[in-house]
mmCIF file with all atom_site columns, C-alpha atoms in Angstrom:
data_model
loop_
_atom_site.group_PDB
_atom_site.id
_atom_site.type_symbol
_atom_site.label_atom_id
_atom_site.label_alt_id
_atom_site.label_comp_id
_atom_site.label_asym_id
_atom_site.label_entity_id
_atom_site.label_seq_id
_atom_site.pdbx_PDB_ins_code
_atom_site.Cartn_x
_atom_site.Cartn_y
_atom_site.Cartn_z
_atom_site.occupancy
_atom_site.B_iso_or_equiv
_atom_site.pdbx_formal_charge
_atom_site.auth_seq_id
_atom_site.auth_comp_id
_atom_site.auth_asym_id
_atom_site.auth_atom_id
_atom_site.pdbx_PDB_model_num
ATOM 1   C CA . UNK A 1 1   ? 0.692  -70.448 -18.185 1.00 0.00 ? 889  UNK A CA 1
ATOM 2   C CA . UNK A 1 2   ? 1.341  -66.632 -19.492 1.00 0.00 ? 890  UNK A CA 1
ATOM 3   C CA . UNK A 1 3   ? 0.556  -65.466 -15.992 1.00 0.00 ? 891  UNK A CA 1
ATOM 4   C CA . UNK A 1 4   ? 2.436  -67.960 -13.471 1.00 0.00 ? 892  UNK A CA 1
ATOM 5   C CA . UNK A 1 5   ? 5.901  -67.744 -12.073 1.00 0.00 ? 893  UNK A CA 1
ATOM 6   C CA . UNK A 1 6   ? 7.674  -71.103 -12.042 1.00 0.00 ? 894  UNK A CA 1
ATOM 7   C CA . UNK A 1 7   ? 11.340 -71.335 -10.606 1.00 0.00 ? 895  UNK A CA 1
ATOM 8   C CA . UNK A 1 8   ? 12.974 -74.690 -12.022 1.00 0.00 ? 896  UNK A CA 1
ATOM 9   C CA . UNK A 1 9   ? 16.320 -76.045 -10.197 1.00 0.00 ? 897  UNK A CA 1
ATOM 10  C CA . UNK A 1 10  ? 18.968 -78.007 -12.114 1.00 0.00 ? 898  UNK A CA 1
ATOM 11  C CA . UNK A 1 11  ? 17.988 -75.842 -14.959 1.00 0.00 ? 899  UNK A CA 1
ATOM 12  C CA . UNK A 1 12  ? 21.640 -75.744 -16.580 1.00 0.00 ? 900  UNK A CA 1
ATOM 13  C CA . UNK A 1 13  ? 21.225 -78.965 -18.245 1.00 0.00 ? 901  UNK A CA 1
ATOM 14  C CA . UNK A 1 14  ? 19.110 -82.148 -18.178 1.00 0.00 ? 902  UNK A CA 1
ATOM 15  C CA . UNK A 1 15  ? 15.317 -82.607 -17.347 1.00 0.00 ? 903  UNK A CA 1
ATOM 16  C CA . UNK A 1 16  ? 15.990 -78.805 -15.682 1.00 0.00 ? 904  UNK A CA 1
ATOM 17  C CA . UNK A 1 17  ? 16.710 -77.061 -18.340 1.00 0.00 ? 905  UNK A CA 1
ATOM 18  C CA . UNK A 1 18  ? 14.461 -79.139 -20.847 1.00 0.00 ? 906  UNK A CA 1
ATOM 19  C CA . UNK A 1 19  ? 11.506 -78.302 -18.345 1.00 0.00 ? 907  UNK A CA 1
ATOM 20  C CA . UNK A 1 20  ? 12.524 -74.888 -18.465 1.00 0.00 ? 908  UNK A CA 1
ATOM 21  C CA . UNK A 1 21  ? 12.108 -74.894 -21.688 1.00 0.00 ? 909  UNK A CA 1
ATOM 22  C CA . UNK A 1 22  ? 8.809  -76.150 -21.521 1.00 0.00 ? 910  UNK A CA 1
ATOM 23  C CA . UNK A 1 23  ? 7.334  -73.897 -18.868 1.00 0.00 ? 911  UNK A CA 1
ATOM 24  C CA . UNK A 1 24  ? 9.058  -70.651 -21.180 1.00 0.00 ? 912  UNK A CA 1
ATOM 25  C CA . UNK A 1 25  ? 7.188  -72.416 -24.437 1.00 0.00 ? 913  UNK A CA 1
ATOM 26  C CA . UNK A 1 26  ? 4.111  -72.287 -22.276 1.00 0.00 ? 914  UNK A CA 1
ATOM 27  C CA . UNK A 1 27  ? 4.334  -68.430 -21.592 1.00 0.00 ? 915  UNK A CA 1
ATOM 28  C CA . UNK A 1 28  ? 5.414  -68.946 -18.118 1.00 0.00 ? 916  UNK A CA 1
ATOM 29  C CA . UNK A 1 29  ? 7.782  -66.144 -16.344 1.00 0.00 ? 917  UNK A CA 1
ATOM 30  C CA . UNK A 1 30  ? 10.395 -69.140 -15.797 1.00 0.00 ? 918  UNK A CA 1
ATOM 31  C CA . UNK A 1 31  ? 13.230 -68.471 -13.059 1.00 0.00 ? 919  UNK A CA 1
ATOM 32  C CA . UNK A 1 32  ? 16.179 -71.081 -14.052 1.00 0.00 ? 920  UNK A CA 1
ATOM 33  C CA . UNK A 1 33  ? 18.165 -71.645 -11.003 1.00 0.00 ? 921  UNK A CA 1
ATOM 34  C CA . UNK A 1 34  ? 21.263 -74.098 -10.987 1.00 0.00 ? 922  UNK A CA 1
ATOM 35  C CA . UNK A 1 35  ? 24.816 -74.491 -8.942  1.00 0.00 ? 923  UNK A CA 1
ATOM 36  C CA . UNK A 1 36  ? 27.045 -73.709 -11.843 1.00 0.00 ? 924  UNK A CA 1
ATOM 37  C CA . UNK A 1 37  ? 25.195 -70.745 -13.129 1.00 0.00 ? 925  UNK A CA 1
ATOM 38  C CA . UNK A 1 38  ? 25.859 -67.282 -11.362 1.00 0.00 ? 926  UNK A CA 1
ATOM 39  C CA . UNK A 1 39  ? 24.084 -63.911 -10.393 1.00 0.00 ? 927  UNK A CA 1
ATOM 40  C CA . UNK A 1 40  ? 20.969 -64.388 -9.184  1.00 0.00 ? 928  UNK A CA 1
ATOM 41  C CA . UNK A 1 41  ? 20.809 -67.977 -11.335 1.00 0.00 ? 929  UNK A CA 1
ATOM 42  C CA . UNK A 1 42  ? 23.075 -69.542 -8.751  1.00 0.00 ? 930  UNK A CA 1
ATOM 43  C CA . UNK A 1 43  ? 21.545 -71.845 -6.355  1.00 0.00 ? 931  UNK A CA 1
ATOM 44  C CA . UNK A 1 44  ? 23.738 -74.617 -4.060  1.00 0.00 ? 932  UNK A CA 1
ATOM 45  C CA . UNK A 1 45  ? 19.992 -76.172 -3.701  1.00 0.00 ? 933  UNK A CA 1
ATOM 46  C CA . UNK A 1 46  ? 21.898 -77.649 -0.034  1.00 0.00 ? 934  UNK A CA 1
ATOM 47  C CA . UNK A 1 47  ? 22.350 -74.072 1.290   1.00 0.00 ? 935  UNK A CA 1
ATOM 48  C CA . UNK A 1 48  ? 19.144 -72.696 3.160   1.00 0.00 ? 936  UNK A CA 1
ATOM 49  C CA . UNK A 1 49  ? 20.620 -69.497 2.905   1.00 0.00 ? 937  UNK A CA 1
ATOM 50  C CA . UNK A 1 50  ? 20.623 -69.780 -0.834  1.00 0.00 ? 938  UNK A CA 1
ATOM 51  C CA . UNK A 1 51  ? 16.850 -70.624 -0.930  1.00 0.00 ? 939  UNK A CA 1
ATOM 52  C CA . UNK A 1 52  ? 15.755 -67.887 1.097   1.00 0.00 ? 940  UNK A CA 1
ATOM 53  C CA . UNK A 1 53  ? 17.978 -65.524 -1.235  1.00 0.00 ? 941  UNK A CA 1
ATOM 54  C CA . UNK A 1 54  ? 16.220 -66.822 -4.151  1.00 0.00 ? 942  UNK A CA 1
ATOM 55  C CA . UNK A 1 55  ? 12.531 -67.325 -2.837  1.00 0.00 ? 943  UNK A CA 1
ATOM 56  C CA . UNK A 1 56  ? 12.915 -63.924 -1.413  1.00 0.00 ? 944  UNK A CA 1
ATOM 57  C CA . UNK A 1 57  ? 13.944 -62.205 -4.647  1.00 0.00 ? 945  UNK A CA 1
ATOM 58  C CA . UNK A 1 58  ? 11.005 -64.130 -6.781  1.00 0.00 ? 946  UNK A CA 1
ATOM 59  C CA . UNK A 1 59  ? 8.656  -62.848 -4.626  1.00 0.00 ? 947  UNK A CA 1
ATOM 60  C CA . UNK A 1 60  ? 9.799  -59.220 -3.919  1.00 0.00 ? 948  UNK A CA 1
ATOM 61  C CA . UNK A 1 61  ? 9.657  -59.206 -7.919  1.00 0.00 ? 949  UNK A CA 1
ATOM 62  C CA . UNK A 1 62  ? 6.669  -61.213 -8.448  1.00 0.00 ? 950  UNK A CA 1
ATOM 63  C CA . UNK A 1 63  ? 5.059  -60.959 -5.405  1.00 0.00 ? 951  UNK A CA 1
ATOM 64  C CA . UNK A 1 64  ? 4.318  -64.952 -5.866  1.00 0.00 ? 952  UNK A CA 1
ATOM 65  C CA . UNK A 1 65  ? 5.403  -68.306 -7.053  1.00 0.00 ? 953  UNK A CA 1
ATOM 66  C CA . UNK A 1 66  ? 2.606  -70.546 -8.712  1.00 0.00 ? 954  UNK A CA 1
ATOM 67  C CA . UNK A 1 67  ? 5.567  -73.062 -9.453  1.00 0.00 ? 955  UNK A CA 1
ATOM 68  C CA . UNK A 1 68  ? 8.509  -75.033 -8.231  1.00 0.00 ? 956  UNK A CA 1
ATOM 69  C CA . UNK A 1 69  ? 10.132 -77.708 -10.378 1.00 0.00 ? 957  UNK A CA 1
ATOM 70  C CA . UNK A 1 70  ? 12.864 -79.433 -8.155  1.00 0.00 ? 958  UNK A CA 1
ATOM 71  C CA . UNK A 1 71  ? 15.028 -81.296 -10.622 1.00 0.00 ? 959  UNK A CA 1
ATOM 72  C CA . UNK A 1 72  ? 18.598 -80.648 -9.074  1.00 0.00 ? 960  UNK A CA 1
ATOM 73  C CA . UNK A 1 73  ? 20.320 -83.945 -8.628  1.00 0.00 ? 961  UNK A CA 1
ATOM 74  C CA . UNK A 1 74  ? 23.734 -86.178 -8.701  1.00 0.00 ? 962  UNK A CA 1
ATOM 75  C CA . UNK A 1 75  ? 24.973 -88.844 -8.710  1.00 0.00 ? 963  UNK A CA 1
ATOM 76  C CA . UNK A 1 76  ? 28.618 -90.226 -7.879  1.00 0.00 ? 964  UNK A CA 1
ATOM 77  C CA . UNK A 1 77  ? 30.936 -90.092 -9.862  1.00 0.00 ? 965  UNK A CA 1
ATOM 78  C CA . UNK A 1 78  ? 32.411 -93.227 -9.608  1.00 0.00 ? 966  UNK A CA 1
ATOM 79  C CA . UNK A 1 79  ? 31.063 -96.977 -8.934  1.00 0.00 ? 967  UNK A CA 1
ATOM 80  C CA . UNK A 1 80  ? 29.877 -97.847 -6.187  1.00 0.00 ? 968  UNK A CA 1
ATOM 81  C CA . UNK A 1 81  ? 33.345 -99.885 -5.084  1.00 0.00 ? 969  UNK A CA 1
ATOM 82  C CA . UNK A 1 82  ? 34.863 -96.754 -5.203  1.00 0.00 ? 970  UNK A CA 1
ATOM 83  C CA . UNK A 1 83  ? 32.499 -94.266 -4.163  1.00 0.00 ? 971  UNK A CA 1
ATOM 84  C CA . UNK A 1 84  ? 34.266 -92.405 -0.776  1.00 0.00 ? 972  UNK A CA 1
ATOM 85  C CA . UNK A 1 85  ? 32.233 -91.200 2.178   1.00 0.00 ? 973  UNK A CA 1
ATOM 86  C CA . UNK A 1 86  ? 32.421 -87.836 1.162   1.00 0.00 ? 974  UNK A CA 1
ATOM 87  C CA . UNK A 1 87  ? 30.850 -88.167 -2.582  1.00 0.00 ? 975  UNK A CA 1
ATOM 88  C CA . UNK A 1 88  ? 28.038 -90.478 -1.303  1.00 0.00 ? 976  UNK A CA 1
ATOM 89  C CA . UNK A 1 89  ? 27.043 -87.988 1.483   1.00 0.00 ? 977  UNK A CA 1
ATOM 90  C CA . UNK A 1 90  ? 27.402 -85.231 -1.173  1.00 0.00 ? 978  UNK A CA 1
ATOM 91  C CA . UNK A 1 91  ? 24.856 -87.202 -3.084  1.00 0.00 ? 979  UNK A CA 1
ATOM 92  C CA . UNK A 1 92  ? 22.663 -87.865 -0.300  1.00 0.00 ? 980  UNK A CA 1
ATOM 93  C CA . UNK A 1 93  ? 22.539 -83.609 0.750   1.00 0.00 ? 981  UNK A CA 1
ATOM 94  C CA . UNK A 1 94  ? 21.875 -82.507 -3.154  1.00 0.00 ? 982  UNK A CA 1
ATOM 95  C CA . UNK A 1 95  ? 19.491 -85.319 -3.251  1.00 0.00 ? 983  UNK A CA 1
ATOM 96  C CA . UNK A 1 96  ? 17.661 -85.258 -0.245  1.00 0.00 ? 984  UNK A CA 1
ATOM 97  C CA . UNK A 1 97  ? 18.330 -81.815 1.727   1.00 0.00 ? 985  UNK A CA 1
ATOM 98  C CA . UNK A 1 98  ? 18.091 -80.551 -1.521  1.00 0.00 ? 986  UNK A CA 1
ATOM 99  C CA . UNK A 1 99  ? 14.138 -81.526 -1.859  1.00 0.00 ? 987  UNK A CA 1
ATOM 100 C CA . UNK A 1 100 ? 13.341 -81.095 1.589   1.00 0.00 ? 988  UNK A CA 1
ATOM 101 C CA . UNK A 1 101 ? 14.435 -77.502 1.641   1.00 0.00 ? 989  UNK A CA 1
ATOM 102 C CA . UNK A 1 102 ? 12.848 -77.299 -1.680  1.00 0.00 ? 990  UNK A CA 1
ATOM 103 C CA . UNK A 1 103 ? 9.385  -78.545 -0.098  1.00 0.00 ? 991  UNK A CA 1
ATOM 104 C CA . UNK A 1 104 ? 10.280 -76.466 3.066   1.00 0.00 ? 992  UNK A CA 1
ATOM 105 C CA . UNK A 1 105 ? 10.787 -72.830 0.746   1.00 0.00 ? 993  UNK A CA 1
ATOM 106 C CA . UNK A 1 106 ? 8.409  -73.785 -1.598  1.00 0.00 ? 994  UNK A CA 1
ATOM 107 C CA . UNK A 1 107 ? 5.737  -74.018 0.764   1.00 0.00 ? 995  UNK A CA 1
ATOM 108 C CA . UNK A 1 108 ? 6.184  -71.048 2.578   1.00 0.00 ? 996  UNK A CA 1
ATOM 109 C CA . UNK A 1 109 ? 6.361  -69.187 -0.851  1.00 0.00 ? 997  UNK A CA 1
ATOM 110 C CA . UNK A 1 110 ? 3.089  -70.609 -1.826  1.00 0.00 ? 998  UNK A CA 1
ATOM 111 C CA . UNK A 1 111 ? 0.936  -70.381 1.777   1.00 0.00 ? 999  UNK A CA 1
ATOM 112 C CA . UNK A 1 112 ? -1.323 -67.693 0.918   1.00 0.00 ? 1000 UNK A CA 1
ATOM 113 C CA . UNK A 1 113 ? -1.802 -67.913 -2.989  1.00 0.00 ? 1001 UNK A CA 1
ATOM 114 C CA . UNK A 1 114 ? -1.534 -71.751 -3.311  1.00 0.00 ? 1002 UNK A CA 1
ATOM 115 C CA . UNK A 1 115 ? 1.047  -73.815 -6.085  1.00 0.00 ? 1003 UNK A CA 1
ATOM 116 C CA . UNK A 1 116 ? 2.623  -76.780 -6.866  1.00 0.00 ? 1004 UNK A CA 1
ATOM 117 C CA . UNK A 1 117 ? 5.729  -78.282 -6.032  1.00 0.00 ? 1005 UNK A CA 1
ATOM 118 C CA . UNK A 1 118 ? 7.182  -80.929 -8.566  1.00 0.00 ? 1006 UNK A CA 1
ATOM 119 C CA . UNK A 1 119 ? 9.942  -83.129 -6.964  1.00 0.00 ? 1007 UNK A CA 1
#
């Protein structure tokens, strides 16, 4: 793992930040991204903007990304009763536009040198 470059979303806390850990135990060059974080950290994993930012800046640095750990995810913040519109579809776009633009970035990072992406 000393040679890869892994980027890990929903890194602040969580299964993010444990598997962080993990990858950075391993010797991996880990790049934590997460909403509440800032600089070049930050990552609103629903904003393609925000993925091309971040993909773009791994791979002017690195030149590659052997690694993408997708673990940025909600969930309401109330019961179901008394969930609004609003918080379920924010749910839904973290959860699912979050991994498909994920998948989408990930891949295109990865095209010529090959990877995995963890969902």
């Amino acid at each position: 793992m000393k040679s890869k470059i892994v980027l890990v979303t929903g890194a602040a806390s969580g299964i993010g930040a444990a598997t962080a850990a993990l990858f950075t135990s391993f010797g991996a060059t880990v790049h934590r991204a997460d909403q509440v974080l800032t600089g070049d950290e930050r990552l609103d994993v629903t904003v393609e903007q925000e993925w091309e930012r971040v993909i773009g800046l791994l791979l002017a640095q690195y030149g590659r990304l052997d690694a993408l750990v997708h673990a940025a995810g909600i969930s309401a913040g109330s019961p179901l009763q008394e969930t609004t519109l609003d918080e379920w579809r924010r749910v839904l776009s973290v959860n699912l536009d979050g991994a498909f633009l994920a998948t989408k970035h990930g891949i295109r990072a990865m095209h010529a040198t090959g990877g995995a992406i963890v969902l």
